[in-house]
Short mmCIF file of C-alpha atoms in Angstrom, two decimals:
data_model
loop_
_atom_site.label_atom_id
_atom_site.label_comp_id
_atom_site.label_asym_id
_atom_site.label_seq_id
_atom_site.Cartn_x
_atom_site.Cartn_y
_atom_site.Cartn_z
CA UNK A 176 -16.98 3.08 9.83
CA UNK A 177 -14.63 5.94 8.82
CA UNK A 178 -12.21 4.12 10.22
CA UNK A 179 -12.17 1.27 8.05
CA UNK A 180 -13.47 2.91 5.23
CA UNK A 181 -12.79 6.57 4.17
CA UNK A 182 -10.18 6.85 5.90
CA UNK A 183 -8.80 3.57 7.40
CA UNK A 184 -6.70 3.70 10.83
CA UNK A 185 -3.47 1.99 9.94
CA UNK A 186 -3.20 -0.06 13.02
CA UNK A 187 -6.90 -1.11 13.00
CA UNK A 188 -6.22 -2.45 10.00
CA UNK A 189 -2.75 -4.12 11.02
CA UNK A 190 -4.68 -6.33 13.48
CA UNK A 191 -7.35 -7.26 11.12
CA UNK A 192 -5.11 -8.58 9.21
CA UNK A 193 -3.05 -10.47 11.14
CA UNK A 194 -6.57 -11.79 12.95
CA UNK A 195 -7.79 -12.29 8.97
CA UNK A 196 -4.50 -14.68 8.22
CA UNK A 197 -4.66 -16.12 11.68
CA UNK A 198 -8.18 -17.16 10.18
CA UNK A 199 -7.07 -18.14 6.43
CA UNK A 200 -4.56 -20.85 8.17
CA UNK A 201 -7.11 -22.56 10.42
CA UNK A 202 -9.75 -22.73 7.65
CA UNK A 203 -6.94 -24.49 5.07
CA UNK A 204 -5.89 -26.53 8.26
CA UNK A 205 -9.08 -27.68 8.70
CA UNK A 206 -10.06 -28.05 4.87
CA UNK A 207 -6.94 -30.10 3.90
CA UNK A 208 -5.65 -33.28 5.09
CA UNK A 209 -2.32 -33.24 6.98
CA UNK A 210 0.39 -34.86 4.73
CA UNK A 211 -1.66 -34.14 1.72
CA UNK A 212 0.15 -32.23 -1.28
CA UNK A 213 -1.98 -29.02 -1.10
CA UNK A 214 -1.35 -29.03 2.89
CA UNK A 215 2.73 -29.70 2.44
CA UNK A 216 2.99 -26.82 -0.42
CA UNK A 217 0.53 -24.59 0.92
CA UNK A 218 1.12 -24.76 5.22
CA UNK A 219 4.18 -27.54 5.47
CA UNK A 220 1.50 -29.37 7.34
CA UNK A 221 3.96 -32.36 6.73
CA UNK A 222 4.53 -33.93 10.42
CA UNK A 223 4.53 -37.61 8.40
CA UNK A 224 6.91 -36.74 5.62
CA UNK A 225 9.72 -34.46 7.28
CA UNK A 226 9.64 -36.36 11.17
CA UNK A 227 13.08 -34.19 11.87
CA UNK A 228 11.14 -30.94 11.10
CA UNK A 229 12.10 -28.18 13.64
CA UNK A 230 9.11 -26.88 13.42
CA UNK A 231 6.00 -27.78 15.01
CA UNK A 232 2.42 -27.34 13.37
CA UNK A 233 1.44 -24.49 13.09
CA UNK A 234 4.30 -22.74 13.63
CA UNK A 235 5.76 -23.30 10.14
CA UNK A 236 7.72 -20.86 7.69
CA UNK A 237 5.35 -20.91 5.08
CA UNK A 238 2.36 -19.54 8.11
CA UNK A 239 4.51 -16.84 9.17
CA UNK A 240 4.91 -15.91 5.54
CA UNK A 241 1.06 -15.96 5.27
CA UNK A 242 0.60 -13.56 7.98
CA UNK A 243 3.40 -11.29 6.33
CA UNK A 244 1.18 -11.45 3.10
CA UNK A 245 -2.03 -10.67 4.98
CA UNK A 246 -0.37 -7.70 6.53
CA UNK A 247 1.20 -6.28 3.02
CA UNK A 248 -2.75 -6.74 2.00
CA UNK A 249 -4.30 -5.02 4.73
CA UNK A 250 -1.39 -1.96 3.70
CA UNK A 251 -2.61 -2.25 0.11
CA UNK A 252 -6.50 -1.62 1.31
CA UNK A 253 -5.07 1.62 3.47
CA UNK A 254 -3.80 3.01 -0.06
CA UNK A 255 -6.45 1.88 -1.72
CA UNK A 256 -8.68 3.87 0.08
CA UNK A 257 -7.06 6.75 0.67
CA UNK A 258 -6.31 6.75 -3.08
CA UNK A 259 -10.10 6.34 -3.94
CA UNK A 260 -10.77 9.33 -1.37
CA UNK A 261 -8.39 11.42 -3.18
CA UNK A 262 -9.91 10.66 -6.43
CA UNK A 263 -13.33 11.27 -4.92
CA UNK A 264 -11.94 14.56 -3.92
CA UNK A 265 -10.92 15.55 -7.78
CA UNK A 266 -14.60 15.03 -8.83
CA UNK A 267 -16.25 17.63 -6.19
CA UNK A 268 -15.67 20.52 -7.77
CA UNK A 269 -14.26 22.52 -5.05
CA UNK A 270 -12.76 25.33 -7.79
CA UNK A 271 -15.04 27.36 -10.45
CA UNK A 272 -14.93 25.15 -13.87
CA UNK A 273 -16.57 27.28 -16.13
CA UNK A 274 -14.04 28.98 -18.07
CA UNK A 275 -15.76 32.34 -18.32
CA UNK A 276 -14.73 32.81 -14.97
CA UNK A 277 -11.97 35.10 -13.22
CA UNK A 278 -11.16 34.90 -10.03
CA UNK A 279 -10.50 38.20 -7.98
CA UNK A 280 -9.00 38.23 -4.73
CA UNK A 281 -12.59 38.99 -3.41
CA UNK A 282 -13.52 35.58 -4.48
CA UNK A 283 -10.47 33.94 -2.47
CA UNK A 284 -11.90 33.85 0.67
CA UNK A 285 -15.28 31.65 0.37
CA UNK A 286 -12.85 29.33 -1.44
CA UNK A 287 -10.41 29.28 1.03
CA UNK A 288 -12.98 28.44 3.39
CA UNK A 289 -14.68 25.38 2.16
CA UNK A 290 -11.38 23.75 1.77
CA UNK A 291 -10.00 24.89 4.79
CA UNK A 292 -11.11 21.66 6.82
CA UNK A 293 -10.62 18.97 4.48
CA UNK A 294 -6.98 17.91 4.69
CA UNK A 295 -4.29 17.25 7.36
CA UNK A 296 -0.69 16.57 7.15
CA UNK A 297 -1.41 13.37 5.90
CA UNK A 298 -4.04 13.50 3.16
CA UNK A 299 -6.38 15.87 1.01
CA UNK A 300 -3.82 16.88 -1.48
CA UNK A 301 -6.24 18.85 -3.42
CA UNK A 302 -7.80 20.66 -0.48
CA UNK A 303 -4.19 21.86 0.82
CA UNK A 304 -2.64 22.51 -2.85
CA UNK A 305 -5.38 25.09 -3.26
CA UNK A 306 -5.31 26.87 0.24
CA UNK A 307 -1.68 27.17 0.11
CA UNK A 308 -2.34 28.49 -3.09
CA UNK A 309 -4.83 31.22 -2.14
CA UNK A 310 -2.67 32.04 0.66
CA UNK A 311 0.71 32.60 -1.32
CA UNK A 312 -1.55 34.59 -3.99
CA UNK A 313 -3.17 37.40 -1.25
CA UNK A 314 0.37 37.44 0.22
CA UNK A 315 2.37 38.12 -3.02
CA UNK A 316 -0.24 39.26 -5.41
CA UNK A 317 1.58 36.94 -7.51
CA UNK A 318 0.45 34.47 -9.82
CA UNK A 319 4.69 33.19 -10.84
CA UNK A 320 5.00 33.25 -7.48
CA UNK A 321 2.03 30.93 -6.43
CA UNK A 322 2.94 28.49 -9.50
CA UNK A 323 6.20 28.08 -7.81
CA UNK A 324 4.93 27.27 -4.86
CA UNK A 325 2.53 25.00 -5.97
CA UNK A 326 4.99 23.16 -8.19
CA UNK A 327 6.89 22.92 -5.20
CA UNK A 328 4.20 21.62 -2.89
CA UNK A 329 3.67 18.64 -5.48
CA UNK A 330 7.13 17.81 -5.03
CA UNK A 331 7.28 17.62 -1.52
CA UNK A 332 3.79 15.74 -1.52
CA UNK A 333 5.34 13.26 -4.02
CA UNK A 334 7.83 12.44 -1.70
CA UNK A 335 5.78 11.90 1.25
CA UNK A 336 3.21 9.82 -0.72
CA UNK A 337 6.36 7.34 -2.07
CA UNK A 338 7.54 7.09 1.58
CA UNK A 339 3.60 5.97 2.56
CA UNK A 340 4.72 2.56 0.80
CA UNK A 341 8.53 1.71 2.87
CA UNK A 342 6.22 -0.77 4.73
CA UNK A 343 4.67 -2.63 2.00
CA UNK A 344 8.62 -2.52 0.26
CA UNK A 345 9.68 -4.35 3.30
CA UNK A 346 7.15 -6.79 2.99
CA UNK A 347 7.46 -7.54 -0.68
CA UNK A 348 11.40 -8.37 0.06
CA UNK A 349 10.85 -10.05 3.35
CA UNK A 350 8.45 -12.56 2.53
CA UNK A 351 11.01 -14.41 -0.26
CA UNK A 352 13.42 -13.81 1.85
CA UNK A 353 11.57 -16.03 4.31
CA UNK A 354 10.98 -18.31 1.88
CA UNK A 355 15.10 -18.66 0.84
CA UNK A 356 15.94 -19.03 4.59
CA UNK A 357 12.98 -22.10 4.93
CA UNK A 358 14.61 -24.01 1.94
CA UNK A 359 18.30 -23.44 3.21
CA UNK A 360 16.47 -25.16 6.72
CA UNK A 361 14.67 -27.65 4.48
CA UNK A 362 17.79 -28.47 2.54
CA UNK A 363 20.22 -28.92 5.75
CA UNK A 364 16.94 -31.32 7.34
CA UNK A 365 17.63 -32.89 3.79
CA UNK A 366 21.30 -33.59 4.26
CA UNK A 367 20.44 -34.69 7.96
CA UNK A 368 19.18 -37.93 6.21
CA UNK A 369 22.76 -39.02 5.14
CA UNK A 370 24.52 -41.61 7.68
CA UNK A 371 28.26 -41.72 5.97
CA UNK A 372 28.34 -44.76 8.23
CA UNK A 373 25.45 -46.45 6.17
CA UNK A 374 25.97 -49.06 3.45
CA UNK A 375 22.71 -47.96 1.78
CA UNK A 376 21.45 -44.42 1.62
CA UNK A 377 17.31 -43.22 2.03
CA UNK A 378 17.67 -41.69 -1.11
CA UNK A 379 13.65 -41.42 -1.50
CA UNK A 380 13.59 -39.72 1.29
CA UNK A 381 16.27 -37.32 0.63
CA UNK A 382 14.74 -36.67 -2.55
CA UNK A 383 11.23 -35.97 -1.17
CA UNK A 384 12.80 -34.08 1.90
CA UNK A 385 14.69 -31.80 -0.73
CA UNK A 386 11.60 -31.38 -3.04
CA UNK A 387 9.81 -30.25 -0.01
CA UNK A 388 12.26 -27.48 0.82
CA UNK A 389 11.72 -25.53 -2.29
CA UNK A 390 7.63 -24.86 -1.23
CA UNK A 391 8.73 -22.03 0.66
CA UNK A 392 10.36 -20.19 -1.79
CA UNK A 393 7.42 -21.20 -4.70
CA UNK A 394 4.83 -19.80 -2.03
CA UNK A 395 7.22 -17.49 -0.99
CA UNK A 396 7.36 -15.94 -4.49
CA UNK A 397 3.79 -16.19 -5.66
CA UNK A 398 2.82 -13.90 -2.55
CA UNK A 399 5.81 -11.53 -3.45
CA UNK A 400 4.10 -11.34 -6.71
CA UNK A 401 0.61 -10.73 -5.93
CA UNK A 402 1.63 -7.93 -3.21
CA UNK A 403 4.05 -6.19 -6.22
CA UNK A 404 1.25 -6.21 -8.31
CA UNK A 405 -1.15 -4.41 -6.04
CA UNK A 406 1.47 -2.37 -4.82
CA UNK A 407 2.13 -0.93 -8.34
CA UNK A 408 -1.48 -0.71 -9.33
CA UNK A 409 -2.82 1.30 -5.83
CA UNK A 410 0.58 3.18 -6.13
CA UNK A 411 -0.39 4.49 -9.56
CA UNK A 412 -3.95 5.42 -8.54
CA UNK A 413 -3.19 7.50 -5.93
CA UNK A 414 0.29 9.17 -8.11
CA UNK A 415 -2.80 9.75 -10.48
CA UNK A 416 -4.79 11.39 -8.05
CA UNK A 417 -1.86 13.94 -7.15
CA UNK A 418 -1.20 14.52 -10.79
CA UNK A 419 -5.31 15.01 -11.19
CA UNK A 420 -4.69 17.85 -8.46
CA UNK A 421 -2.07 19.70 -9.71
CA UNK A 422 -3.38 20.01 -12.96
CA UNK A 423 -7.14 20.70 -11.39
CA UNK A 424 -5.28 23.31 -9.39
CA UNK A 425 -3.86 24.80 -12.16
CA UNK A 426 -6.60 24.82 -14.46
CA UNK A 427 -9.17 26.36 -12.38
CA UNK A 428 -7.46 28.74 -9.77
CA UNK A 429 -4.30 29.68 -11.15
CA UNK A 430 -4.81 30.00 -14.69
CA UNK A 431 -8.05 32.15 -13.35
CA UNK A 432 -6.49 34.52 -11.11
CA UNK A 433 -6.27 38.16 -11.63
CA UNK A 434 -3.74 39.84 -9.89
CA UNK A 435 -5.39 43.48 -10.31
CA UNK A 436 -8.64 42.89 -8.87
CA UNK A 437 -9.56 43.94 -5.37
#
């Protein structure tokens, strides 16, 4: 369960979500009729309206773009979670809050140790922000010195956390690009309907053939738009969450340390 909840294994989660869209395109196959508008916009389940289609049902652009989307999804429910445990985190008070308090280096140690185990290279930024603080305190007796260190910690964290999203970057420019590359193939299928030789021209069926080529970029797009949006909004929690750190940190160890105790 921890896992696929507290802390979700990335490549678990990969193959439920390709398994998930895998799932999402059988269920619309079988709910609507081949040929039908929602199936031609939706799958390009459209063997009776585009008969020189390249591509054979299922195999379509606009399928492979739903498995993309599921994938950016299942990456958006890793953040989420992780950001959620992070926030969950800010809320246990790990640090003294009452602001009578003063912490002598005395007190360091039974700190130290109950956030000792909760964070890895990966996550727990408030865990690590305040061991590295404790340590850089007993080592330089300090408290400048431990600021800068934290300030410099939340740097380097920052980075790492905005590199945590290259994969769900990819996917938000991928997928339209997909969805441009299936209209330029719907548009040449288009001009594959034009005999020069011909008195009269199938111009209904050029027309429909070139309507149909713009589905991929108008699914294309609304699943670009969804994943940016989610993107943004898990992106934010868990930027909050760091921010929530530092200034937990700050409030309740640093501004509480006193360097001449013993």
């Amino acid at each position: 369960m921890n896992r696929l909840w507290n802390q979700p294994n990335r490549l678990l989660i990969l193959g439920l979500s390709l398994l998930a869209g895998v799932l999402f395109i059988g269920l619309l196959s079988l709910l609507l009729p081949a040929g039908g508008p929602a199936a031609v916009v939706i799958l390009d389940h459209n063997a009776i309206l585009a008969p020189n289609s390249p591509f054979v049902y299922p195999f379509t652009v606009q399928n492979l773009m739903h498995l993309l989307f599921f994938v950016g999804l299942g990456e958006v429910y890793c953040r989420w979670r992780i950001a959620e445990r992070e926030q969950a985190m800010n809320r246990e008070g790990l640090l003294p809050e009452d602001y009578r308090v003063i912490l002598q280096e005395h007190d360091l140690p039974a700190i130290r140790a109950r956030v000792a185990d909760r964070y890895d290279a990966e996550h727990g930024f408030l865990p690590s922000l305040i061991d590295l603080c404790i340590l850089q305190f007993r080592a330089s007796r300090s408290v400048d010195q431990t600021v800068s260190v934290m300030n410099s910690s939340l740097e380097l964290i920052d980075h790492r956390l905005d590199l945590r999203y290259a994969m769900l970057r990819y996917l938000v420019w991928v997928i339209p690009t997909i969805g441009f590359i299936g209209t330029v193939i719907g548009i040449s299928l288009a001009m594959n309907l034009i005999d020069p030789a011909a008195d009269e021209q199938p111009l209904g069926e050029i027309a429909k053939a070139l309507g149909i080529s713009f589905y991929t970029t108008l699914v294309a797009l609304v699943e670009s738009a969804i994943l940016v949006l989610l993107m943004n909004l898990v992106q934010a929690r868990e930027e909050s969450a760091l921010n929530r750190a530092g200034h937990y940190t700050l409030t309740n160890l640093i501004n509480r340390l006193y360097a001449g105790g013993r």
